[in-house]
XYZ file of N, CA and C in Angstrom:
414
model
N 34.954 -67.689 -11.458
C 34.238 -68.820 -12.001
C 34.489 -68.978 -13.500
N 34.741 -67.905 -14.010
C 35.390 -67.836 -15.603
C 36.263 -68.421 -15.441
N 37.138 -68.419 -15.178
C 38.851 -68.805 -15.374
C 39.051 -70.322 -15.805
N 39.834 -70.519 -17.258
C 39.928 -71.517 -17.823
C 40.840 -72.476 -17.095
N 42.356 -71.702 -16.209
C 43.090 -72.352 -15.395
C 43.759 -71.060 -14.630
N 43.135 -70.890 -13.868
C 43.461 -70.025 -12.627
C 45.113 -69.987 -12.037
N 45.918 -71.261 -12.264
C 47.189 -70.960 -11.988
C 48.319 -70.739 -12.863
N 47.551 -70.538 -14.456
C 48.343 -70.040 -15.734
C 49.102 -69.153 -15.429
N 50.661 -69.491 -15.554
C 51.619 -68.849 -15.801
C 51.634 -67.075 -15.857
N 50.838 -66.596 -16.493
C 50.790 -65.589 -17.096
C 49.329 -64.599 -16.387
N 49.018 -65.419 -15.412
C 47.837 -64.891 -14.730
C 48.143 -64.889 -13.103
N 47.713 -63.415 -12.393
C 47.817 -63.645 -11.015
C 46.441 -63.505 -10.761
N 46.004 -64.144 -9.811
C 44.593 -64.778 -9.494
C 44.295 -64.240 -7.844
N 43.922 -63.069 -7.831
C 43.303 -62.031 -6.499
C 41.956 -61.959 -5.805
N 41.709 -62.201 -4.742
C 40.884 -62.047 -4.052
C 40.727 -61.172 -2.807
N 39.684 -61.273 -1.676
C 39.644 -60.778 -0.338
C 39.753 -61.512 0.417
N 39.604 -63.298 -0.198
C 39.160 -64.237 0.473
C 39.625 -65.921 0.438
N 39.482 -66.876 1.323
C 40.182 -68.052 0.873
C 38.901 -68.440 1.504
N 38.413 -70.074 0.496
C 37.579 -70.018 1.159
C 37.913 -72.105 0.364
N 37.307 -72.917 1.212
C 36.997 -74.501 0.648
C 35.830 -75.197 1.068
N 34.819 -75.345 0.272
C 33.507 -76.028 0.608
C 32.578 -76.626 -0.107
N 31.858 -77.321 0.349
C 30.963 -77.744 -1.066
C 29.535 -77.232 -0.804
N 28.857 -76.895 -2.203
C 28.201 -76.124 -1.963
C 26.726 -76.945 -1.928
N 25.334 -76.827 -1.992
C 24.331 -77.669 -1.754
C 23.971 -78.723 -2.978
N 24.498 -78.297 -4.165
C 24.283 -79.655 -5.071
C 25.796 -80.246 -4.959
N 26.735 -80.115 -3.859
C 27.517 -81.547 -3.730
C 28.674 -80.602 -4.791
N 28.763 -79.956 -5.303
C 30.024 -79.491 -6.037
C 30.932 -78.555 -5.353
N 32.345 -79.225 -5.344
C 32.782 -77.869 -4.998
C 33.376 -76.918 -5.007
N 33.447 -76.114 -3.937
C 33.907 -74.634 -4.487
C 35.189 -74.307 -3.323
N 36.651 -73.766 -4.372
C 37.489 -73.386 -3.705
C 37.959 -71.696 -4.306
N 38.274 -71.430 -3.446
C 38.650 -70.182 -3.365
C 39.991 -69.907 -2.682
N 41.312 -70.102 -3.781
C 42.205 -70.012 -3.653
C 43.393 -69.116 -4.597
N 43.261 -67.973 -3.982
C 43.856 -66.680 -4.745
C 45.032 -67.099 -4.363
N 45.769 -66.204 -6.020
C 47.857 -66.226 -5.455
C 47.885 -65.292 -4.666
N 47.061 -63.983 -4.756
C 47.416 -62.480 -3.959
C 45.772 -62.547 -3.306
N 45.832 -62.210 -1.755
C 44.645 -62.010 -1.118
C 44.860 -60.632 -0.600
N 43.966 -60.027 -1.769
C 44.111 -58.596 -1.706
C 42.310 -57.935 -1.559
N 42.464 -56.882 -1.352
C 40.860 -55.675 -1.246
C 41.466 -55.125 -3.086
N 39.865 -55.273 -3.584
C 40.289 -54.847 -4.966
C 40.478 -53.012 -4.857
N 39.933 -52.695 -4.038
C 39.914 -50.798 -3.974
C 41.377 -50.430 -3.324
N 42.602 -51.386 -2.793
C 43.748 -50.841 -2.651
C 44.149 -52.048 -3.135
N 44.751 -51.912 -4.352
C 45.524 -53.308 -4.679
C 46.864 -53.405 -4.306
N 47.479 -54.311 -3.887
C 48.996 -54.785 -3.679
C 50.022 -54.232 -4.558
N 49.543 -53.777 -5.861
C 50.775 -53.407 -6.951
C 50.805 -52.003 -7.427
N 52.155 -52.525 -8.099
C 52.686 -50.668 -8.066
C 51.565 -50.501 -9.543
N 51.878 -48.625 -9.758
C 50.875 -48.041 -10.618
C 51.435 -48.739 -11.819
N 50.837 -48.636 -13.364
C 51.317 -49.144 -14.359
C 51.756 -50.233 -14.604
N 51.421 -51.606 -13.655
C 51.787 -53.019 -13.437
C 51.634 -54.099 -15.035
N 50.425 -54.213 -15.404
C 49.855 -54.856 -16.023
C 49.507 -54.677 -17.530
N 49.431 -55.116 -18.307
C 48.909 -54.651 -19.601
C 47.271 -55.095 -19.695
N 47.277 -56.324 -19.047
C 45.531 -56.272 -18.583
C 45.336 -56.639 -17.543
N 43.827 -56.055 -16.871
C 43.541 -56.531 -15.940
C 41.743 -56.901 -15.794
N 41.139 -58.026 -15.391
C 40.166 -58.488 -15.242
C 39.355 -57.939 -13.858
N 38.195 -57.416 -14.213
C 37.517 -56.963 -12.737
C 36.290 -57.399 -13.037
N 35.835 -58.524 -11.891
C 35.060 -59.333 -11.740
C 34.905 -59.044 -9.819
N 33.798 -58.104 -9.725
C 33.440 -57.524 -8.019
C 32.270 -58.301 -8.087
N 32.027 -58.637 -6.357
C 30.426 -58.643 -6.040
C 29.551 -57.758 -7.057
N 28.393 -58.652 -7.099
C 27.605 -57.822 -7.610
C 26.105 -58.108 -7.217
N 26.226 -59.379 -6.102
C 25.108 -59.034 -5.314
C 24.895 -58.289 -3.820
N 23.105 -57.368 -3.934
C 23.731 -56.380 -2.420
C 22.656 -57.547 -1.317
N 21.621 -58.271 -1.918
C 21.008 -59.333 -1.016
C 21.153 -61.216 -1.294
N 22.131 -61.429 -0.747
C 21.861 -62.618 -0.454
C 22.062 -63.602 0.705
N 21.803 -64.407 1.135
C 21.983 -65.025 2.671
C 23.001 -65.196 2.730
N 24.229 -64.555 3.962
C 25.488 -64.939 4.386
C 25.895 -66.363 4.096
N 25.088 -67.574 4.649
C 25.880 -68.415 4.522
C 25.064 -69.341 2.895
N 25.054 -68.595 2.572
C 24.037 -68.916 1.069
C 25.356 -69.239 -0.153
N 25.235 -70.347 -0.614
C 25.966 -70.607 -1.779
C 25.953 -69.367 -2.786
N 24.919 -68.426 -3.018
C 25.479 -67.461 -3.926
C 26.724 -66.685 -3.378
N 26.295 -66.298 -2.167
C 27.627 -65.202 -0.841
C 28.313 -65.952 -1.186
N 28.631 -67.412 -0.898
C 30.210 -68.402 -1.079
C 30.811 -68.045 -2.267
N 29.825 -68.420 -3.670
C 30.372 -68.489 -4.941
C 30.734 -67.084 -5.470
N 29.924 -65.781 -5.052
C 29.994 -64.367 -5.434
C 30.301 -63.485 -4.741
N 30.379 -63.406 -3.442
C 30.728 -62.751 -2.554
C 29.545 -61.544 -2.606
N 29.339 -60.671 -1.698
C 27.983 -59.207 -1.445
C 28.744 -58.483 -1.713
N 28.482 -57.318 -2.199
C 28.251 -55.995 -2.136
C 28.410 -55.245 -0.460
N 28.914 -54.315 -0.523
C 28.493 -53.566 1.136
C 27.464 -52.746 0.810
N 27.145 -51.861 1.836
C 25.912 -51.066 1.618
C 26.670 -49.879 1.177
N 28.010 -49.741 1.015
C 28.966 -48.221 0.540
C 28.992 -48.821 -0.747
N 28.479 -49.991 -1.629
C 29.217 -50.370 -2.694
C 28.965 -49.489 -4.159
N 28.199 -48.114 -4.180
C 28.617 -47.422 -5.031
C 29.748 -47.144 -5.059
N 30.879 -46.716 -4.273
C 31.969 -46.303 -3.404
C 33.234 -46.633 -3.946
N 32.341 -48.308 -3.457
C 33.634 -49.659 -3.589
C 33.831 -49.562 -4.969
N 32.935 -50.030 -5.686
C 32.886 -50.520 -7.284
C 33.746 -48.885 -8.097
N 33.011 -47.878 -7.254
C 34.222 -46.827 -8.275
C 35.556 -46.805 -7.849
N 35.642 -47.196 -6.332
C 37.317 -47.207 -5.972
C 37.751 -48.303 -6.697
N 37.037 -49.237 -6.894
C 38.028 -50.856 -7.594
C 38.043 -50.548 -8.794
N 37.062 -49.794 -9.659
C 37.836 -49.502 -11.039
C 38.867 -48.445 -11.633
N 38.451 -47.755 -10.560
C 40.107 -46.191 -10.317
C 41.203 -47.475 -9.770
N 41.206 -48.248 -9.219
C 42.292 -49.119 -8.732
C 42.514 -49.762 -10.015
N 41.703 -50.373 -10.394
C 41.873 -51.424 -12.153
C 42.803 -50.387 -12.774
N 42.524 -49.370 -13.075
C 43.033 -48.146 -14.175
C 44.266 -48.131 -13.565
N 44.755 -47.448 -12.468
C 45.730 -47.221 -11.806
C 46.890 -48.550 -11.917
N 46.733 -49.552 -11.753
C 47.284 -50.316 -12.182
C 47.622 -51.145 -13.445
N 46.856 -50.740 -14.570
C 46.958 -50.890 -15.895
C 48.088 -49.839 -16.683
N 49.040 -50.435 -17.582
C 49.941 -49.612 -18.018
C 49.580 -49.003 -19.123
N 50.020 -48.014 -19.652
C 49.191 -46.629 -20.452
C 48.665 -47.445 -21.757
N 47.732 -47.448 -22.260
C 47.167 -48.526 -23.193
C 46.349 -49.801 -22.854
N 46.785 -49.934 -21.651
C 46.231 -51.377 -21.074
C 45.129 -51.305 -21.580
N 44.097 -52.623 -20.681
C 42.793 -53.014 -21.233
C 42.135 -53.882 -19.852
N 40.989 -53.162 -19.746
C 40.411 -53.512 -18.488
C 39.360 -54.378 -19.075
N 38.942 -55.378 -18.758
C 37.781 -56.437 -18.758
C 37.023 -56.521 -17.400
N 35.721 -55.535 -17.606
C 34.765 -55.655 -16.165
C 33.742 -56.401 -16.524
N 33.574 -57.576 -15.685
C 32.575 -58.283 -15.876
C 31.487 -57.990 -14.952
N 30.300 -58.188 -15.780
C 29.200 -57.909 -14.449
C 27.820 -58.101 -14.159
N 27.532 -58.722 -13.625
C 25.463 -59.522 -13.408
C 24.765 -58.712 -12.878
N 24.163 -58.252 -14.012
C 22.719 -57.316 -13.099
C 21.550 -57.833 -13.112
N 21.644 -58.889 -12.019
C 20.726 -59.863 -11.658
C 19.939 -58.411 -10.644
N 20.734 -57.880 -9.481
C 20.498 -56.891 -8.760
C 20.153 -55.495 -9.017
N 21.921 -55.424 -9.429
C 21.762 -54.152 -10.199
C 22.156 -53.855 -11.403
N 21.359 -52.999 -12.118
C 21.613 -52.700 -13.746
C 22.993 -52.404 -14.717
N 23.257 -53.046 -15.161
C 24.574 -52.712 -16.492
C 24.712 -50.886 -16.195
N 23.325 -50.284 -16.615
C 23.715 -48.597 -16.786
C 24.204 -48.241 -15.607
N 23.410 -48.615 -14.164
C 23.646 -48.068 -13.180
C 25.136 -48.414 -12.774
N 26.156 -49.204 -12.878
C 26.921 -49.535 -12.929
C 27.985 -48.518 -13.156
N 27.726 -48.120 -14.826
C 28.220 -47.224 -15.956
C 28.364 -46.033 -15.227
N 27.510 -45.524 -14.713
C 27.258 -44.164 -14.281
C 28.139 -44.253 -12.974
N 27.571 -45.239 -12.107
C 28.998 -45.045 -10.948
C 30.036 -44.982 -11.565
N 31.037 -45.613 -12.389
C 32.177 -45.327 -12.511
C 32.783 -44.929 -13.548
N 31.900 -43.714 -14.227
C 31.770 -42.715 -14.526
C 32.861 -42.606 -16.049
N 32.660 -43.984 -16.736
C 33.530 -44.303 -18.030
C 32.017 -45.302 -18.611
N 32.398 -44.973 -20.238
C 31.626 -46.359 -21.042
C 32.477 -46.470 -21.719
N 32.082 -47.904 -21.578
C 32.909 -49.378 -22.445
C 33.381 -48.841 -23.320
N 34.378 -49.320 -24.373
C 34.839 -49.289 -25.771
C 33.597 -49.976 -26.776
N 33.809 -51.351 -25.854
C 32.264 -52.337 -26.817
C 32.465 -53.385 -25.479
N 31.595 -54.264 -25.899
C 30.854 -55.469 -24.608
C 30.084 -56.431 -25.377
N 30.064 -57.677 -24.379
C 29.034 -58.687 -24.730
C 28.316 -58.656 -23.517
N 26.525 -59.232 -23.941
C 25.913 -59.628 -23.174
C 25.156 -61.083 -23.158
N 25.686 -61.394 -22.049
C 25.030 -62.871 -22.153
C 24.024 -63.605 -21.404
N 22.938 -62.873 -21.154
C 21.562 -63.105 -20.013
C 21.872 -61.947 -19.723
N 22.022 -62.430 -18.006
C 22.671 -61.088 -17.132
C 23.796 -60.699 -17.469
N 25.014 -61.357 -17.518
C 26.018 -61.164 -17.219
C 26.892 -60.030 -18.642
N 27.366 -59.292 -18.085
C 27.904 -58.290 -19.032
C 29.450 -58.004 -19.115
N 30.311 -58.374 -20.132
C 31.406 -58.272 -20.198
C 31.750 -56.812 -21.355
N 32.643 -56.279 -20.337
C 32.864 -54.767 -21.055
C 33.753 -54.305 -21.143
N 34.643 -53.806 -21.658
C 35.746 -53.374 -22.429
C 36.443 -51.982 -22.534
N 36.958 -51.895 -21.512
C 37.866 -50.449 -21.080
C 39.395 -50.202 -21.573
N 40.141 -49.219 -21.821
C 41.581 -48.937 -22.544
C 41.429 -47.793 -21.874
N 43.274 -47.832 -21.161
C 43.720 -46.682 -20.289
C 44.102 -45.910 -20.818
């Protein structure tokens, strides 16, 4: 939902999911990744990227066919699990120096609790309401 232009040159644009619909105030929402990938085994070799953006579910309740699920996708009930395998995957694919950007709403669950699953803190971060953008180097 960040993304200034999703098919920029210089950006590959990943998901789990394809999805086209409009959502209940009439706007709509597409979901059209270049790579439809699981962020906890990604498609690319180790050392790929100089950055990489990780933006996971980060809700664990909301109604399946609920415009938040469309626009954010859930959480599983393993998603301590997930969220540390997708940022060992972020790292793993970042080249030595890279720079990870995890974004993240703890509408649900908390910024710290987050931290502690995947067992690194930020360099530095912004916070903007919920939403928390944070700042990792491999």
């Amino acid at each position: 939902m960040f993304w200034f232009d999703k098919s920029h040159e210089d950006a590959i644009y990943m998901d789990n999911r394809e999805l086209s619909t409009t959502l209940c105030d009439g706007r709509t929402l597409e979901v059209k990744p270049d790579v439809l990938g699981d962020f906890r085994d990604m498609p690319f070799d180790d050392d790929s990227f100089y950055l990489v953006v990780f933006d996971p579910p980060h809700l664990l309740k909301a109604g399946e066919e609920s415009w938040l699920a469309k626009k954010y996708g859930i959480l599983s009930v393993d998603w301590k699990v997930d969220i540390k395998r997708g940022f060992e995957e972020c790292m793993r694919v970042l080249k030595p120096n890279g720079t990870l950007i995890f974004k993240w709403n703890e509408d649900q669950i908390k910024t710290s609790e987050i931290i502690k699953v995947i067992g690194q803190r930020p360099l530095f971060g912004n916070r903007r309401a919920k939403t928390h953008w944070m700042v990792f180097m491999k």
